């Protein structure tokens, strides 16, 4: 069975076997070697300077890392504008409400790119009303629709206004380009089990050390400042998902050997294009134009007369797990991710299954 859902992904045998390493106590030096290797390899994914950036690991799925980032990086007196154009943007706004972080959502159509001029106007209006925003939060790859957001344009807005940018990079980190050199970028939250091809259970926040210095600690378990401080001292506050760390380290070794982020991007782009072209030839269209889409996952329109459930079940019988649209979108679209250990031949077989449907 091959997984074409947005994580967990189809593992390589090498990563799967890494789960069978020795039982390990998280207070022993071997665990801290593992933790250190994961943290330094995560910095290398985007060639980050360890003096400026740190990778903070935690146990939990991608949402834990996003929650840790949102609840920690915005200082007590900070104010956050949250861009919402899908499920994951809404989730960040809900986190702000729950932690009582001063924030406002900026809601846009799920089918359109965020309008940079509207964002700028909202930031400027707040500043002239005496309630300026200090931070902007955005989902890099909105997995709801497969939209890749233009981080550069938003970072420019932030830089011009001395705001800091928080990025949910859960489904883009490791594959899509992220400009960590932009001084407005404060943090990116991500996970082991999407573009890095590890298993669920380990997630992390890449955070600028200067932003850690002004962090607040609204949350106990996910307190980014405490996690960072202890991990810098080869320590950990709680029992981590040791086996998920084994798999993350093995996945990162493999990632580097395979050519790093540029190679992964190329691989995903080729597979995503193969799916797009193959489905288009059968009259199944993408929801977004390729230029606005990630290479990680794409949404397609359900053909007339075909329900998602039937499509799902027939493809599953052929050995593929696809993904429904979220909420109301489940009636009109389906999603196909090209993350994980997949080849061109796998996509050929997937397209053959589609052809048999009609
Ligand atoms: C997968 C994903 C998450 C996290 O979801 P989990 O179920 O916690 O792994 C967050 N943001 C985006 C954009 C995602 O694609």
PDB file of N, CA and C in Angstrom, residues 32-50 53-57 173 204 206 209 231-232 234 248-249 252-253 255-256:
ATOM      1  N   UNK A  32      21.313  11.655  23.874  1.00  0.00           N
ATOM      2  CA  UNK A  32      21.656  13.054  23.580  1.00  0.00           C
ATOM      3  C   UNK A  32      22.500  13.171  22.312  1.00  0.00           C
ATOM      4  N   UNK A  33      23.274  12.114  21.987  1.00  0.00           N
ATOM      5  CA  UNK A  33      23.965  12.106  20.687  1.00  0.00           C
ATOM      6  C   UNK A  33      22.935  12.117  19.552  1.00  0.00           C
ATOM      7  N   UNK A  34      21.891  11.297  19.724  1.00  0.00           N
ATOM      8  CA  UNK A  34      20.831  11.212  18.721  1.00  0.00           C
ATOM      9  C   UNK A  34      20.128  12.567  18.570  1.00  0.00           C
ATOM     10  N   UNK A  35      19.784  13.171  19.705  1.00  0.00           N
ATOM     11  CA  UNK A  35      19.099  14.463  19.698  1.00  0.00           C
ATOM     12  C   UNK A  35      19.967  15.516  19.005  1.00  0.00           C
ATOM     13  N   UNK A  36      21.249  15.517  19.335  1.00  0.00           N
ATOM     14  CA  UNK A  36      22.179  16.483  18.733  1.00  0.00           C
ATOM     15  C   UNK A  36      22.308  16.270  17.229  1.00  0.00           C
ATOM     16  N   UNK A  37      22.371  14.997  16.818  1.00  0.00           N
ATOM     17  CA  UNK A  37      22.495  14.737  15.377  1.00  0.00           C
ATOM     18  C   UNK A  37      21.243  15.222  14.639  1.00  0.00           C
ATOM     19  N   UNK A  38      20.069  14.969  15.218  1.00  0.00           N
ATOM     20  CA  UNK A  38      18.832  15.446  14.590  1.00  0.00           C
ATOM     21  C   UNK A  38      18.853  16.972  14.488  1.00  0.00           C
ATOM     22  N   UNK A  39      19.237  17.643  15.570  1.00  0.00           N
ATOM     23  CA  UNK A  39      19.196  19.112  15.569  1.00  0.00           C
ATOM     24  C   UNK A  39      20.195  19.688  14.574  1.00  0.00           C
ATOM     25  N   UNK A  40      21.394  19.131  14.509  1.00  0.00           N
ATOM     26  CA  UNK A  40      22.378  19.723  13.592  1.00  0.00           C
ATOM     27  C   UNK A  40      22.031  19.385  12.146  1.00  0.00           C
ATOM     28  N   UNK A  41      21.497  18.193  11.896  1.00  0.00           N
ATOM     29  CA  UNK A  41      21.097  17.872  10.519  1.00  0.00           C
ATOM     30  C   UNK A  41      19.902  18.722  10.083  1.00  0.00           C
ATOM     31  N   UNK A  42      18.988  19.038  10.995  1.00  0.00           N
ATOM     32  CA  UNK A  42      17.854  19.904  10.632  1.00  0.00           C
ATOM     33  C   UNK A  42      18.358  21.289  10.215  1.00  0.00           C
ATOM     34  N   UNK A  43      19.357  21.814  10.910  1.00  0.00           N
ATOM     35  CA  UNK A  43      19.917  23.117  10.522  1.00  0.00           C
ATOM     36  C   UNK A  43      20.539  23.041   9.128  1.00  0.00           C
ATOM     37  N   UNK A  44      21.135  21.870   8.806  1.00  0.00           N
ATOM     38  CA  UNK A  44      21.812  21.733   7.515  1.00  0.00           C
ATOM     39  C   UNK A  44      20.829  21.664   6.346  1.00  0.00           C
ATOM     40  N   UNK A  45      19.563  21.304   6.590  1.00  0.00           N
ATOM     41  CA  UNK A  45      18.593  21.203   5.489  1.00  0.00           C
ATOM     42  C   UNK A  45      18.538  22.519   4.706  1.00  0.00           C
ATOM     43  N   UNK A  46      18.579  23.643   5.424  1.00  0.00           N
ATOM     44  CA  UNK A  46      18.589  24.960   4.770  1.00  0.00           C
ATOM     45  C   UNK A  46      19.906  25.698   5.038  1.00  0.00           C
ATOM     46  N   UNK A  47      20.951  24.965   5.354  1.00  0.00           N
ATOM     47  CA  UNK A  47      22.295  25.537   5.576  1.00  0.00           C
ATOM     48  C   UNK A  47      22.261  26.719   6.551  1.00  0.00           C
ATOM     49  N   UNK A  48      21.644  26.512   7.710  1.00  0.00           N
ATOM     50  CA  UNK A  48      21.502  27.603   8.680  1.00  0.00           C
ATOM     51  C   UNK A  48      22.702  27.660   9.628  1.00  0.00           C
ATOM     52  N   UNK A  49      23.033  28.879  10.028  1.00  0.00           N
ATOM     53  CA  UNK A  49      24.140  29.112  10.950  1.00  0.00           C
ATOM     54  C   UNK A  49      23.657  28.834  12.380  1.00  0.00           C
ATOM     55  N   UNK A  50      24.292  27.870  13.077  1.00  0.00           N
ATOM     56  CA  UNK A  50      23.841  27.524  14.434  1.00  0.00           C
ATOM     57  C   UNK A  50      23.997  28.675  15.443  1.00  0.00           C
ATOM     58  N   UNK A  53      20.441  30.407  14.350  1.00  0.00           N
ATOM     59  CA  UNK A  53      19.215  29.598  14.369  1.00  0.00           C
ATOM     60  C   UNK A  53      19.403  28.386  15.252  1.00  0.00           C
ATOM     61  N   UNK A  54      18.291  27.888  15.806  1.00  0.00           N
ATOM     62  CA  UNK A  54      18.360  26.625  16.522  1.00  0.00           C
ATOM     63  C   UNK A  54      17.149  25.776  16.144  1.00  0.00           C
ATOM     64  N   UNK A  55      17.365  24.475  16.115  1.00  0.00           N
ATOM     65  CA  UNK A  55      16.282  23.530  15.836  1.00  0.00           C
ATOM     66  C   UNK A  55      15.826  22.968  17.177  1.00  0.00           C
ATOM     67  N   UNK A  56      14.571  23.191  17.528  1.00  0.00           N
ATOM     68  CA  UNK A  56      14.051  22.747  18.819  1.00  0.00           C
ATOM     69  C   UNK A  56      13.099  21.578  18.581  1.00  0.00           C
ATOM     70  N   UNK A  57      13.465  20.422  19.114  1.00  0.00           N
ATOM     71  CA  UNK A  57      12.674  19.206  18.897  1.00  0.00           C
ATOM     72  C   UNK A  57      11.598  19.051  19.957  1.00  0.00           C
ATOM     73  N   UNK A 173       8.628  22.209   4.660  1.00  0.00           N
ATOM     74  CA  UNK A 173      10.008  22.145   5.139  1.00  0.00           C
ATOM     75  C   UNK A 173      10.695  20.887   4.603  1.00  0.00           C
ATOM     76  N   UNK A 204       9.291  19.813  15.200  1.00  0.00           N
ATOM     77  CA  UNK A 204      10.341  20.765  15.597  1.00  0.00           C
ATOM     78  C   UNK A 204      10.000  22.172  15.139  1.00  0.00           C
ATOM     79  N   UNK A 206      12.169  25.576  13.909  1.00  0.00           N
ATOM     80  CA  UNK A 206      13.414  26.263  13.598  1.00  0.00           C
ATOM     81  C   UNK A 206      13.194  27.703  14.042  1.00  0.00           C
ATOM     82  N   UNK A 209      17.531  32.679  17.245  1.00  0.00           N
ATOM     83  CA  UNK A 209      17.894  32.792  18.664  1.00  0.00           C
ATOM     84  C   UNK A 209      17.459  34.130  19.264  1.00  0.00           C
ATOM     85  N   UNK A 231      17.793  21.566  25.508  1.00  0.00           N
ATOM     86  CA  UNK A 231      18.424  20.821  24.409  1.00  0.00           C
ATOM     87  C   UNK A 231      19.822  21.359  24.117  1.00  0.00           C
ATOM     88  N   UNK A 232      20.031  22.651  24.300  1.00  0.00           N
ATOM     89  CA  UNK A 232      21.377  23.220  24.136  1.00  0.00           C
ATOM     90  C   UNK A 232      22.352  22.657  25.172  1.00  0.00           C
ATOM     91  N   UNK A 234      22.333  19.498  26.142  1.00  0.00           N
ATOM     92  CA  UNK A 234      22.218  18.027  26.026  1.00  0.00           C
ATOM     93  C   UNK A 234      21.297  17.477  27.109  1.00  0.00           C
ATOM     94  N   UNK A 248      13.867   9.802  12.498  1.00  0.00           N
ATOM     95  CA  UNK A 248      14.148  11.143  11.960  1.00  0.00           C
ATOM     96  C   UNK A 248      15.618  11.258  11.571  1.00  0.00           C
ATOM     97  N   UNK A 249      16.497  10.789  12.437  1.00  0.00           N
ATOM     98  CA  UNK A 249      17.933  10.883  12.138  1.00  0.00           C
ATOM     99  C   UNK A 249      18.276  10.063  10.906  1.00  0.00           C
ATOM    100  N   UNK A 252      17.070  11.835   7.870  1.00  0.00           N
ATOM    101  CA  UNK A 252      17.896  13.006   7.539  1.00  0.00           C
ATOM    102  C   UNK A 252      19.233  12.588   6.919  1.00  0.00           C
ATOM    103  N   UNK A 253      19.796  11.462   7.376  1.00  0.00           N
ATOM    104  CA  UNK A 253      21.030  10.948   6.747  1.00  0.00           C
ATOM    105  C   UNK A 253      20.753  10.606   5.281  1.00  0.00           C
ATOM    106  N   UNK A 255      18.283  11.704   3.427  1.00  0.00           N
ATOM    107  CA  UNK A 255      17.950  12.960   2.737  1.00  0.00           C
ATOM    108  C   UNK A 255      19.225  13.626   2.220  1.00  0.00           C
ATOM    109  N   UNK A 256      20.232  13.710   3.079  1.00  0.00           N
ATOM    110  CA  UNK A 256      21.492  14.353   2.700  1.00  0.00           C
ATOM    111  C   UNK A 256      22.202  13.551   1.606  1.00  0.00           C
TER     112      UNK A 256
END
